[in-house]
XYZ file of C-alpha atoms in Angstrom:
743
model
C -16.985 -159.677 -2.713
C -14.870 -157.809 -0.226
C -17.109 -158.408 2.823
C -17.126 -162.222 2.702
C -14.980 -162.297 5.853
C -17.955 -161.012 7.848
C -20.277 -163.626 9.287
C -23.201 -163.559 11.692
C -21.828 -162.691 15.119
C -18.555 -161.175 13.900
C -17.564 -157.528 14.385
C -17.292 -155.171 11.404
C -13.810 -153.556 11.268
C -15.135 -150.468 9.444
C -18.264 -148.673 8.356
C -19.993 -149.994 5.217
C -22.121 -147.635 3.100
C -24.375 -148.776 0.248
C -22.758 -147.593 -3.036
C -26.138 -147.709 -4.814
C -29.731 -148.738 -4.227
C -30.240 -152.505 -4.167
C -32.883 -155.011 -3.127
C -32.463 -157.175 -0.034
C -32.503 -160.830 -0.955
C -34.386 -163.305 1.174
C -32.479 -166.058 2.908
C -32.716 -169.583 1.571
C -34.759 -170.650 4.582
C -37.073 -167.665 4.280
C -37.558 -168.204 0.559
C -38.209 -171.922 1.025
C -40.825 -171.264 3.695
C -42.638 -168.694 1.550
C -42.609 -170.974 -1.453
C -44.062 -173.817 0.578
C -46.769 -171.491 1.839
C -47.502 -170.304 -1.697
C -47.651 -173.862 -2.903
C -50.062 -174.833 -0.112
C -52.261 -171.833 -0.829
C -53.126 -173.128 -4.296
C -56.172 -175.450 -3.996
C -55.929 -178.710 -5.930
C -58.182 -178.898 -8.982
C -60.759 -181.689 -9.288
C -62.934 -182.340 -12.352
C -66.547 -183.226 -11.507
C -67.889 -186.100 -13.598
C -71.696 -185.530 -13.832
C -72.493 -188.896 -15.415
C -70.960 -190.976 -12.630
C -74.084 -191.108 -10.324
C -76.408 -192.264 -13.119
C -73.903 -194.768 -14.447
C -73.280 -196.336 -11.075
C -77.020 -196.371 -10.222
C -77.755 -198.187 -13.483
C -75.048 -200.739 -12.765
C -76.461 -201.314 -9.287
C -80.014 -201.895 -10.606
C -78.791 -204.270 -13.295
C -76.845 -206.277 -10.740
C -79.830 -206.670 -8.412
C -82.086 -207.551 -11.346
C -79.782 -210.298 -12.585
C -79.285 -211.603 -9.048
C -83.036 -211.757 -8.547
C -83.497 -213.670 -11.796
C -80.699 -216.115 -11.022
C -81.938 -216.903 -7.527
C -85.478 -217.356 -8.837
C -84.299 -220.080 -11.262
C -81.623 -221.684 -9.118
C -82.435 -221.992 -5.442
C -80.074 -223.608 -2.944
C -82.976 -225.593 -1.412
C -83.760 -226.434 2.217
C -82.480 -229.245 4.410
C -84.857 -232.141 5.165
C -86.568 -232.348 1.730
C -85.222 -235.218 -0.352
C -86.072 -233.588 -3.665
C -84.627 -230.192 -2.699
C -81.378 -231.785 -1.528
C -80.674 -232.913 -5.084
C -81.083 -229.361 -6.322
C -78.843 -228.087 -3.491
C -76.056 -230.420 -4.542
C -76.063 -228.996 -8.084
C -76.297 -225.333 -6.967
C -72.593 -224.626 -6.133
C -71.439 -225.374 -9.675
C -74.131 -223.131 -11.156
C -73.376 -220.425 -8.559
C -69.641 -220.359 -9.471
C -70.509 -219.577 -13.065
C -72.779 -216.728 -11.976
C -70.186 -215.305 -9.588
C -67.486 -215.282 -12.298
C -69.867 -213.477 -14.615
C -70.520 -210.818 -11.954
C -66.814 -210.358 -11.388
C -66.169 -209.743 -15.073
C -69.168 -207.490 -15.609
C -69.330 -205.458 -12.370
C -65.843 -205.966 -10.967
C -67.382 -207.318 -7.769
C -65.649 -210.160 -5.995
C -68.629 -212.077 -4.548
C -68.136 -215.397 -2.795
C -70.507 -218.347 -2.436
C -71.328 -217.207 1.109
C -72.229 -213.755 -0.183
C -74.633 -215.365 -2.668
C -76.297 -217.302 0.138
C -76.713 -214.024 2.046
C -78.399 -212.470 -0.960
C -80.636 -215.547 -1.171
C -81.662 -215.063 2.453
C -82.453 -211.384 1.777
C -84.534 -212.372 -1.275
C -86.303 -215.044 0.733
C -87.239 -212.314 3.206
C -88.436 -210.157 0.309
C -85.945 -207.385 1.226
C -83.729 -207.470 -1.874
C -85.606 -204.642 -3.588
C -85.486 -202.575 -0.405
C -81.687 -203.053 -0.118
C -81.275 -201.851 -3.673
C -83.321 -198.730 -3.064
C -81.471 -197.924 0.172
C -78.132 -198.162 -1.648
C -79.302 -195.918 -4.460
C -80.496 -193.257 -2.038
C -77.264 -193.382 -0.057
C -75.181 -193.136 -3.273
C -77.131 -190.118 -4.489
C -76.636 -188.385 -1.163
C -72.866 -189.010 -1.298
C -72.623 -187.823 -4.898
C -74.422 -184.631 -4.003
C -71.535 -183.747 -1.716
C -68.918 -185.165 -4.051
C -66.666 -188.172 -3.683
C -62.911 -187.598 -4.150
C -60.693 -190.075 -5.954
C -58.018 -189.831 -3.241
C -57.801 -189.662 0.522
C -58.072 -186.323 2.260
C -54.906 -187.128 4.202
C -52.929 -186.830 0.957
C -54.061 -183.212 0.544
C -52.395 -180.517 2.635
C -54.668 -177.745 1.327
C -57.779 -176.585 3.205
C -59.765 -175.961 0.018
C -60.222 -177.573 -3.366
C -61.375 -176.241 -6.723
C -64.166 -178.158 -8.464
C -64.552 -177.677 -12.207
C -67.820 -178.761 -13.819
C -68.668 -177.930 -17.410
C -66.091 -175.132 -17.457
C -67.344 -173.569 -14.240
C -64.901 -173.559 -11.327
C -65.904 -173.375 -7.706
C -63.681 -173.370 -4.617
C -65.108 -175.209 -1.636
C -63.738 -176.211 1.766
C -62.279 -179.680 1.731
C -64.587 -180.648 4.603
C -67.602 -180.156 2.315
C -66.644 -183.123 0.153
C -66.095 -186.772 0.989
C -63.012 -188.857 0.701
C -63.454 -192.386 -0.750
C -63.272 -194.121 2.633
C -65.358 -191.454 4.299
C -68.136 -191.846 1.679
C -68.171 -195.654 1.932
C -68.260 -195.607 5.714
C -71.122 -193.114 5.679
C -73.184 -195.224 3.251
C -72.651 -198.410 5.226
C -73.426 -196.706 8.531
C -76.633 -195.108 7.180
C -78.044 -198.318 5.687
C -76.990 -200.600 8.528
C -79.009 -198.558 11.003
C -82.194 -199.620 9.199
C -81.680 -203.351 9.831
C -81.537 -205.488 12.957
C -78.098 -206.429 14.243
C -78.269 -210.031 12.974
C -79.636 -209.153 9.528
C -77.627 -210.526 6.574
C -77.585 -207.009 5.047
C -74.845 -206.017 7.519
C -72.482 -208.592 6.003
C -73.167 -207.799 2.346
C -73.164 -203.976 2.520
C -69.392 -203.384 2.419
C -68.668 -205.461 -0.668
C -71.581 -203.902 -2.556
C -70.525 -200.374 -1.604
C -66.885 -200.986 -2.580
C -67.965 -202.342 -5.938
C -70.539 -199.770 -7.021
C -69.440 -196.481 -5.410
C -67.085 -194.697 -7.844
C -65.578 -191.189 -7.255
C -67.108 -188.333 -9.201
C -64.364 -185.767 -8.324
C -61.208 -186.646 -10.335
C -57.900 -184.943 -9.490
C -56.476 -182.816 -12.353
C -52.776 -183.256 -11.683
C -51.502 -181.297 -14.692
C -53.524 -178.172 -13.951
C -52.767 -178.344 -10.237
C -48.971 -178.700 -10.824
C -48.959 -175.831 -13.279
C -50.766 -173.538 -10.843
C -48.486 -174.475 -7.946
C -45.346 -173.891 -10.033
C -46.664 -170.499 -11.031
C -47.361 -169.679 -7.386
C -43.817 -170.649 -6.441
C -42.462 -168.567 -9.317
C -44.497 -165.571 -8.207
C -42.899 -165.514 -4.756
C -40.594 -162.443 -4.749
C -36.894 -163.108 -4.156
C -36.363 -159.876 -2.282
C -37.851 -157.990 0.634
C -37.367 -154.258 0.721
C -34.463 -152.107 -0.449
C -31.291 -150.493 0.837
C -31.079 -146.937 -0.430
C -27.939 -145.421 -1.915
C -25.555 -144.017 0.725
C -27.529 -145.776 3.445
C -25.319 -147.123 6.216
C -25.466 -150.905 6.305
C -23.264 -151.371 9.370
C -21.079 -149.130 11.499
C -17.510 -149.864 12.527
C -17.145 -152.147 15.537
C -20.782 -153.156 15.217
C -21.901 -156.769 15.522
C -23.200 -158.442 12.374
C -26.801 -159.575 12.824
C -28.776 -161.865 10.541
C -30.489 -158.890 8.928
C -27.207 -157.037 8.324
C -25.539 -160.168 7.007
C -28.345 -160.635 4.494
C -27.889 -157.052 3.343
C -24.185 -157.732 2.762
C -24.992 -160.885 0.815
C -27.506 -158.907 -1.227
C -24.869 -156.262 -1.940
C -22.543 -159.006 -3.227
C -25.201 -160.282 -5.613
C -26.017 -156.742 -6.758
C -22.348 -156.038 -7.508
C -22.068 -159.208 -9.591
C -25.281 -158.437 -11.435
C -24.202 -154.884 -12.128
C -20.817 -156.017 -13.442
C -22.531 -158.496 -15.771
C -24.937 -155.905 -17.169
C -22.467 -153.088 -17.623
C -21.932 -151.865 -21.156
C -19.652 -149.467 -22.916
C -16.934 -147.721 -20.947
C -17.970 -149.229 -17.602
C -17.730 -152.739 -18.984
C -14.347 -152.046 -20.568
C -13.106 -150.587 -17.295
C -14.353 -153.586 -15.330
C -12.853 -156.155 -17.715
C -9.639 -154.154 -17.820
C -9.414 -154.343 -14.038
C -9.873 -158.110 -14.105
C -7.282 -158.493 -16.854
C -4.770 -156.269 -15.045
C -5.354 -158.206 -11.823
C -4.525 -161.510 -13.541
C -1.531 -160.090 -15.407
C 0.008 -158.616 -12.260
C -0.303 -161.927 -10.428
C 1.254 -163.878 -13.281
C 3.927 -161.215 -13.676
C 5.324 -162.197 -10.282
C 6.025 -165.678 -11.634
C 7.485 -164.283 -14.870
C 9.841 -161.971 -12.953
C 11.065 -164.826 -10.796
C 11.778 -167.002 -13.826
C 13.548 -164.162 -15.633
C 15.854 -163.190 -12.801
C 16.436 -166.468 -10.968
C 15.671 -169.258 -13.472
C 16.927 -167.781 -16.726
C 17.580 -171.215 -18.206
C 13.900 -172.124 -17.801
C 12.719 -168.707 -19.014
C 14.603 -169.267 -22.279
C 13.277 -172.805 -22.720
C 9.887 -172.720 -24.481
C 9.386 -176.401 -23.725
C 9.589 -175.862 -19.973
C 7.532 -172.662 -20.156
C 4.897 -174.660 -22.012
C 4.933 -177.278 -19.270
C 4.441 -174.637 -16.549
C 1.595 -173.102 -18.563
C -0.058 -176.495 -19.011
C 0.125 -177.152 -15.263
C -1.466 -173.745 -14.593
C -4.259 -174.556 -17.047
C -4.896 -177.958 -15.459
C -5.073 -176.406 -11.985
C -7.427 -173.618 -13.054
C -9.538 -176.047 -15.103
C -10.111 -178.121 -11.981
C -11.338 -174.951 -10.264
C -13.733 -174.229 -13.142
C -15.140 -177.760 -13.009
C -15.716 -177.599 -9.251
C -17.251 -174.128 -9.463
C -19.536 -174.471 -12.487
C -20.350 -178.162 -12.918
C -20.681 -179.503 -9.380
C -22.345 -178.506 -6.140
C -19.189 -179.159 -4.129
C -17.851 -176.414 -1.836
C -14.702 -174.492 -2.696
C -12.604 -176.484 -0.212
C -13.049 -179.544 -2.446
C -10.745 -177.986 -5.073
C -7.598 -180.112 -5.594
C -5.064 -177.434 -4.595
C -2.161 -179.886 -4.796
C -1.974 -180.393 -8.565
C 0.322 -177.486 -9.452
C 2.519 -177.441 -6.295
C 3.302 -181.164 -6.463
C 3.915 -181.305 -10.214
C 6.151 -178.228 -10.241
C 8.090 -179.337 -7.152
C 8.781 -182.796 -8.560
C 9.455 -181.704 -12.149
C 11.402 -178.477 -11.528
C 12.417 -177.156 -8.115
C 11.205 -175.672 -4.853
C 11.570 -172.015 -5.853
C 9.424 -172.212 -8.985
C 6.838 -174.396 -7.256
C 6.524 -171.978 -4.322
C 6.201 -168.820 -6.443
C 3.581 -170.487 -8.650
C 1.713 -171.713 -5.556
C 1.567 -168.160 -4.190
C 0.258 -166.859 -7.527
C -2.370 -169.582 -7.863
C -3.481 -169.182 -4.240
C -4.166 -165.487 -4.792
C -6.052 -166.265 -8.003
C -8.179 -168.910 -6.271
C -9.021 -166.564 -3.433
C -10.124 -163.863 -5.885
C -12.242 -166.297 -7.917
C -14.187 -167.254 -4.797
C -15.126 -163.744 -3.641
C -11.735 -162.734 -2.225
C -11.881 -165.660 0.168
C -8.773 -165.217 2.304
C -9.449 -168.543 4.027
C -9.255 -170.358 0.704
C -6.039 -168.518 -0.171
C -4.558 -169.449 3.193
C -5.497 -173.109 2.797
C -4.141 -173.293 -0.754
C -0.874 -171.612 0.225
C -0.324 -173.654 3.382
C -1.250 -177.035 1.921
C 0.616 -176.295 -1.310
C 3.772 -175.308 0.588
C 3.670 -178.431 2.744
C 3.172 -180.510 -0.412
C 6.220 -178.866 -2.008
C 8.417 -179.653 0.991
C 7.119 -183.207 1.327
C 7.690 -184.273 -2.296
C 11.059 -182.607 -2.868
C 13.001 -185.801 -2.206
C 10.561 -188.644 -2.892
C 12.723 -191.735 -3.325
C 10.655 -194.614 -1.944
C 7.126 -195.661 -0.976
C 7.625 -194.720 2.651
C 8.372 -191.123 1.722
C 5.279 -191.072 -0.480
C 3.050 -192.158 2.405
C 4.774 -189.643 4.662
C 4.012 -186.892 2.129
C 0.318 -187.865 2.118
C 0.309 -187.773 5.931
C 1.877 -184.293 6.047
C -0.589 -182.998 3.442
C -3.530 -184.426 5.385
C -2.328 -182.761 8.598
C -1.913 -179.437 6.762
C -5.441 -179.714 5.374
C -6.854 -180.437 8.826
C -5.194 -177.559 10.666
C -5.812 -174.968 7.938
C -9.501 -175.885 7.918
C -9.609 -175.991 11.708
C -8.171 -172.467 11.990
C -10.797 -170.819 9.799
C -13.571 -173.065 11.029
C -13.029 -171.909 14.589
C -12.635 -168.271 13.508
C -16.045 -168.464 11.824
C -17.651 -170.195 14.821
C -18.329 -173.411 12.881
C -19.333 -176.411 14.927
C -16.681 -179.043 15.532
C -18.924 -181.664 13.941
C -19.122 -179.604 10.734
C -15.363 -179.043 10.665
C -14.717 -182.779 11.023
C -17.394 -183.636 8.456
C -15.935 -181.232 5.866
C -12.465 -182.630 6.469
C -13.680 -186.225 6.110
C -15.822 -185.721 3.015
C -13.795 -183.160 1.034
C -10.254 -182.592 2.339
C -9.093 -186.080 3.323
C -9.996 -187.593 -0.091
C -8.041 -184.743 -1.712
C -5.028 -185.425 0.503
C -4.995 -189.092 -0.505
C -6.256 -189.244 -4.074
C -4.517 -186.218 -5.641
C -0.949 -187.194 -4.576
C -1.600 -190.769 -5.678
C -2.729 -189.634 -9.118
C 0.220 -187.221 -9.383
C 2.707 -190.000 -8.563
C 1.152 -192.147 -11.285
C 1.068 -189.395 -13.934
C 4.461 -187.815 -13.282
C 6.105 -190.089 -15.865
C 3.878 -188.631 -18.613
C 5.246 -185.154 -17.921
C 8.796 -186.491 -17.809
C 8.392 -188.122 -21.209
C 6.417 -185.299 -22.769
C 8.725 -182.449 -21.682
C 12.027 -184.325 -21.191
C 12.244 -183.445 -17.505
C 14.053 -185.681 -15.038
C 12.814 -186.276 -11.505
C 14.512 -188.018 -8.596
C 12.328 -191.073 -9.207
C 13.825 -191.537 -12.676
C 17.329 -190.854 -11.389
C 16.890 -193.535 -8.751
C 16.003 -196.026 -11.466
C 19.088 -195.003 -13.467
C 21.358 -195.219 -10.405
C 20.920 -198.991 -10.369
C 24.241 -200.488 -11.547
C 22.260 -203.267 -13.190
C 21.138 -200.840 -15.871
C 21.821 -202.511 -19.270
C 24.207 -199.759 -20.374
C 26.232 -199.912 -17.166
C 26.317 -203.723 -17.280
C 27.814 -203.563 -20.791
C 30.352 -200.976 -19.642
C 31.429 -203.161 -16.707
C 31.986 -206.128 -19.032
C 33.546 -204.428 -22.083
C 35.489 -201.687 -20.286
C 35.952 -202.706 -16.618
C 38.613 -200.089 -16.034
C 36.380 -197.287 -17.283
C 33.505 -198.688 -15.207
C 35.643 -198.601 -12.043
C 36.805 -195.112 -12.952
C 33.155 -193.999 -13.268
C 32.290 -195.412 -9.844
C 35.166 -193.521 -8.205
C 34.265 -190.311 -10.055
C 30.647 -190.738 -8.884
C 31.769 -190.983 -5.250
C 33.931 -187.883 -5.568
C 31.317 -185.857 -7.442
C 28.432 -186.818 -5.172
C 30.350 -185.797 -2.051
C 31.224 -182.427 -3.598
C 27.649 -181.848 -4.796
C 26.311 -182.422 -1.303
C 28.748 -179.882 0.122
C 27.609 -177.074 -2.207
C 23.944 -178.225 -2.151
C 23.824 -179.132 -5.811
C 21.763 -182.094 -7.057
C 23.841 -184.944 -5.623
C 21.674 -187.695 -7.091
C 21.869 -186.250 -10.601
C 25.622 -185.794 -10.198
C 26.100 -189.426 -9.199
C 23.967 -190.785 -12.045
C 25.657 -188.497 -14.565
C 29.051 -189.783 -13.386
C 27.968 -193.382 -13.986
C 27.162 -192.677 -17.630
C 29.733 -190.016 -18.550
C 32.184 -192.472 -20.161
C 29.846 -195.109 -21.647
C 31.212 -194.346 -25.115
C 34.506 -195.975 -24.177
C 32.983 -199.451 -24.352
C 33.117 -199.398 -28.175
C 36.955 -199.128 -28.272
C 38.052 -199.805 -24.705
C 41.593 -200.860 -25.665
C 42.467 -197.274 -26.628
C 42.062 -196.105 -23.019
C 44.873 -197.028 -20.675
C 42.624 -197.929 -17.708
C 41.374 -200.851 -19.806
C 44.781 -201.977 -21.202
C 45.830 -203.916 -18.093
C 49.547 -203.326 -18.702
C 49.377 -204.243 -22.388
C 50.624 -202.374 -25.449
C 49.437 -198.786 -25.823
C 47.765 -198.675 -29.244
C 48.305 -194.928 -29.544
C 52.028 -195.560 -30.107
C 51.246 -196.733 -33.637
C 48.827 -193.873 -34.451
C 49.322 -190.292 -35.512
C 48.309 -187.585 -33.014
C 45.380 -186.558 -35.211
C 44.071 -190.121 -35.381
C 44.416 -190.524 -31.605
C 42.442 -187.326 -31.087
C 39.684 -188.543 -33.394
C 39.407 -191.779 -31.404
C 39.185 -189.910 -28.107
C 36.623 -187.434 -29.420
C 34.656 -190.306 -30.902
C 33.961 -191.795 -27.469
C 31.909 -188.681 -26.691
C 29.888 -188.986 -29.907
C 29.344 -192.713 -29.435
C 28.388 -192.145 -25.805
C 25.651 -189.737 -26.903
C 24.370 -192.280 -29.428
C 24.231 -194.995 -26.775
C 22.454 -192.628 -24.376
C 19.898 -191.792 -27.045
C 19.388 -195.471 -27.860
C 18.738 -196.321 -24.197
C 16.408 -193.308 -23.705
C 18.529 -191.568 -21.111
C 17.004 -188.207 -20.117
C 18.545 -184.970 -21.303
C 19.763 -184.093 -17.803
C 21.951 -187.247 -17.805
C 23.034 -187.073 -21.453
C 24.552 -183.619 -20.963
C 27.268 -185.100 -18.700
C 28.772 -186.999 -21.644
C 29.992 -183.987 -23.686
C 30.169 -181.399 -20.897
C 32.502 -183.286 -18.564
C 35.288 -182.621 -21.128
C 34.088 -179.200 -22.122
C 36.367 -177.745 -24.780
C 39.550 -178.972 -23.100
C 42.639 -179.466 -25.267
C 44.290 -182.901 -25.457
C 47.727 -181.594 -24.456
C 49.778 -184.733 -24.975
C 48.729 -185.300 -28.571
C 48.835 -181.578 -29.322
C 52.473 -181.338 -28.136
C 53.309 -184.562 -29.914
C 51.943 -183.070 -33.124
C 53.958 -179.885 -32.554
C 57.157 -181.870 -32.145
C 56.597 -183.571 -35.463
C 55.222 -180.757 -37.624
C 55.963 -177.389 -36.155
C 53.684 -174.817 -34.570
C 52.648 -173.093 -37.779
C 51.271 -176.254 -39.372
C 49.101 -177.357 -36.406
C 45.593 -176.048 -35.636
C 44.953 -176.117 -31.909
C 41.155 -176.498 -32.397
C 41.780 -179.931 -33.980
C 42.961 -181.156 -30.583
C 40.052 -179.871 -28.517
C 36.922 -181.680 -27.428
C 33.800 -180.323 -29.144
C 32.153 -179.221 -25.895
C 30.063 -177.508 -24.801
C 31.608 -176.276 -21.579
C 29.792 -177.366 -18.422
C 26.416 -175.597 -18.303
C 25.516 -176.584 -14.748
C 27.192 -177.002 -11.410
C 26.656 -180.753 -11.597
C 28.490 -181.285 -14.904
C 31.282 -178.938 -13.756
C 31.761 -181.018 -10.607
C 32.008 -184.196 -12.700
C 34.624 -182.507 -14.949
C 36.767 -181.699 -11.915
C 36.223 -185.122 -10.323
C 37.137 -186.872 -13.595
C 40.312 -184.807 -13.900
C 41.625 -185.296 -10.367
C 40.706 -189.013 -10.247
C 42.680 -189.772 -13.407
C 45.676 -187.704 -12.370
C 46.018 -189.082 -8.847
C 46.239 -192.654 -10.212
C 49.779 -191.982 -11.463
C 50.857 -189.945 -8.436
C 53.972 -191.483 -6.833
C 53.991 -191.562 -3.041
C 50.440 -190.062 -2.765
C 50.698 -188.288 0.566
C 47.818 -185.999 1.616
C 49.905 -182.908 0.864
C 50.859 -184.137 -2.609
C 47.228 -184.966 -3.336
C 46.166 -181.501 -2.170
C 48.803 -179.800 -4.313
C 47.812 -181.855 -7.346
C 44.118 -181.082 -6.883
C 44.843 -177.364 -6.482
C 46.944 -177.243 -9.646
C 44.443 -179.215 -11.760
C 41.457 -177.134 -10.659
C 43.407 -173.919 -11.134
C 44.239 -175.024 -14.659
C 40.545 -175.600 -15.481
C 39.717 -172.135 -14.161
C 42.426 -170.483 -16.261
C 41.234 -172.328 -19.366
C 37.731 -170.922 -18.761
C 36.111 -174.335 -18.608
C 34.004 -173.373 -15.567
C 32.868 -169.964 -16.812
C 29.361 -171.116 -17.818
C 28.665 -173.428 -14.876
C 27.511 -170.820 -12.312
C 30.081 -172.095 -9.807
C 31.479 -169.470 -7.449
C 35.075 -169.399 -6.226
C 33.875 -170.280 -2.753
C 32.020 -173.309 -4.093
C 35.103 -174.389 -6.054
C 37.148 -174.285 -2.840
C 34.452 -176.353 -1.118
C 34.565 -178.891 -3.964
C 38.322 -179.267 -3.653
C 38.047 -179.788 0.090
C 35.439 -182.498 -0.531
C 37.728 -184.298 -3.010
C 40.845 -184.477 -0.869
C 39.661 -186.785 1.985
C 38.211 -189.294 -0.486
C 41.318 -189.288 -2.702
C 43.522 -189.641 0.382
C 41.576 -192.692 1.506
C 41.716 -194.241 -1.988
C 45.484 -193.775 -2.315
C 46.495 -194.298 1.302
C 49.926 -195.818 2.035
C 49.845 -199.516 2.799
C 51.884 -201.252 5.550
C 54.716 -203.371 4.179
C 54.219 -206.928 5.400
C 57.272 -208.730 6.900
C 59.081 -211.092 4.498
C 62.475 -212.608 4.007
C 64.422 -209.384 4.071
C 65.930 -207.859 0.936
C 65.309 -211.020 -1.015
C 61.567 -210.569 -0.520
C 61.646 -206.864 -1.314
C 63.509 -207.002 -4.635
C 60.933 -209.055 -6.528
C 58.193 -206.691 -5.306
C 60.113 -203.658 -6.522
C 60.837 -205.341 -9.794
C 57.304 -206.550 -10.393
C 55.392 -205.397 -13.397
C 52.863 -203.396 -11.370
C 55.546 -201.461 -9.468
C 57.646 -200.926 -12.537
C 54.747 -199.531 -14.443
C 54.069 -196.908 -11.774
C 57.720 -196.114 -11.267
C 58.474 -195.782 -14.964
C 55.520 -193.493 -15.397
C 57.256 -190.883 -13.258
C 60.958 -191.562 -13.860
C 61.020 -192.304 -17.599
C 61.975 -189.613 -20.128
C 59.414 -186.954 -20.823
C 58.158 -188.537 -24.041
C 57.644 -191.948 -22.455
C 55.982 -190.318 -19.454
C 53.428 -188.646 -21.648
C 52.627 -191.719 -23.690
C 52.029 -193.771 -20.575
C 50.022 -191.310 -18.546
C 47.854 -189.544 -21.081
C 45.360 -192.351 -21.874
C 44.730 -193.062 -18.183
C 41.548 -191.023 -18.508
C 40.768 -189.557 -21.907
C 44.111 -188.460 -23.187
C 44.069 -184.940 -21.732
C 45.336 -185.434 -18.188
C 48.970 -185.459 -17.280
């Protein structure tokens, strides 16, 4: 409904003409008032029981007759007579039996004192007169009619009396209520007796017991008639003719005009639902095209800027599922509850997509969903604004959730966004401050707290189901007490130390080019876990011992080095490492050639007999910036270990040459790294490598005598020989420092 932005008191920006003739709907208040009036106009139905007067009169006569007989046989006696006193002593026991019998038979709760009053009346020979007076008063009341309920319970001014199929409507004042009838009978009879007469005290209990209503309320018939009256109240009042002007531009919206606009909205919906044939096809086609165009924005973004996700059916399925969950929550709120539209949990899709994928995808999807939500609720721009604002704040606030404090901060930011977005449109629509605060408290604040909490609890299900890695999982894996890293530190301490240094280098470079630094660090920790199975074949774990590759053929050495990649993948699979971390194990080598063993094989067999592919790692080449950074960090860290006299300039030259070599080999072609980013990575490496290999001050000793043993020590000799020995020895010593492919 395109006019939902107009409210009572607002100004119409343009002229609105009725596109067709439609009825003006009544307001809820107007309809409720008319229905109440219609309901009150239906008189309640009472059934007149014609046998009630005779039945009650017969009961009254029988009671007086039995009382007369009882008192004639059993008299209480008089004080002062010795013989009568004996009878008086026995009378209470006999009287109790009679009173119980009366209670069971006539439902009259007489007491012993009441019986004595009746005895006094009989003694005065007025018992028969009392009976006759009661009968006359009862007949007079029944002639008017005695209701079975109080008049105060009836809001109608008339009632319908049905007797033997004949219905008559009479004013309610022409009949008697139960209390009114009893009071009238008592008042009429009491006036015939002196003030101290015992009749005054016995009248009320006799009237209560023997006066029964003869007008019985017919609840079923009355309810049916009232419901029909309510149903017959018309929902509309008047019509707006086709091409009639509803409101002019710059005109103030009154209550009457607003109701016409609301009626137009309902008429448009009704017409769209009843359309058939070409009109219906055209209408449904418009809705379908509207949805497709909105979703197409998301598809275009994925195709041009997230091609890796666009080609991954698993991730596309996850995005689709999140869309379905978000829209399903809208359907539940709209069709199965009476909650307002602001109660919709807008945060489901933005938070899930931001935590599982990235900011760009989450934002584009939030824009698409916000437009869809606004269209579903009558083109409600306010709802679109709230969804977009709150969703965007949620995306920013959960991008780097790494601890509980950040989680609570995210909830706070979301709550503030909810409050101000609702405040803006509340004030624009002249809502009262109390209503704005009430809506925020009852609908928005619970959303801001509960939805993020549920998302944080359920995020692991999406990670497991779609093999997506979030920062929360990476933080868990970054703990060096992880079982796989603990084994690596024990079985291959040199490789473990190498991984820590590579992680420091790679993380610093990732931060500089705004790659995922946390993923880069975690991937560096696990990139060489396969070395723990045969650590002695890697020189960083040999501790100056014999190099086992000296006794192996080049092909066998290559198989051992390649095997650490395969075994690393098996260990990663066994310990349930996510795909994002596992990819560092094969990609940090890419398809690099193991130069030392390749040249060694050439020296022994000749170029024609050697296949270069046998001396390459299986790959693949780095597919992301993060794995490419780890490849470069792994290469420069291994090479700088054997660098003699590692001055800053020598380190810089070595880094430049090693990175240039990787570029020429094409190892970085699939990583999306730019030349500028590669330069930034190199600049990030150099300060850290310089600090690691800084020159140490020579401590004072005993002159040349102290210096010679230091120069001749095993540690110094190893480093010196690595750079001054013949070419063959140099290669054998240096190659296994990392993985056998660095010089």
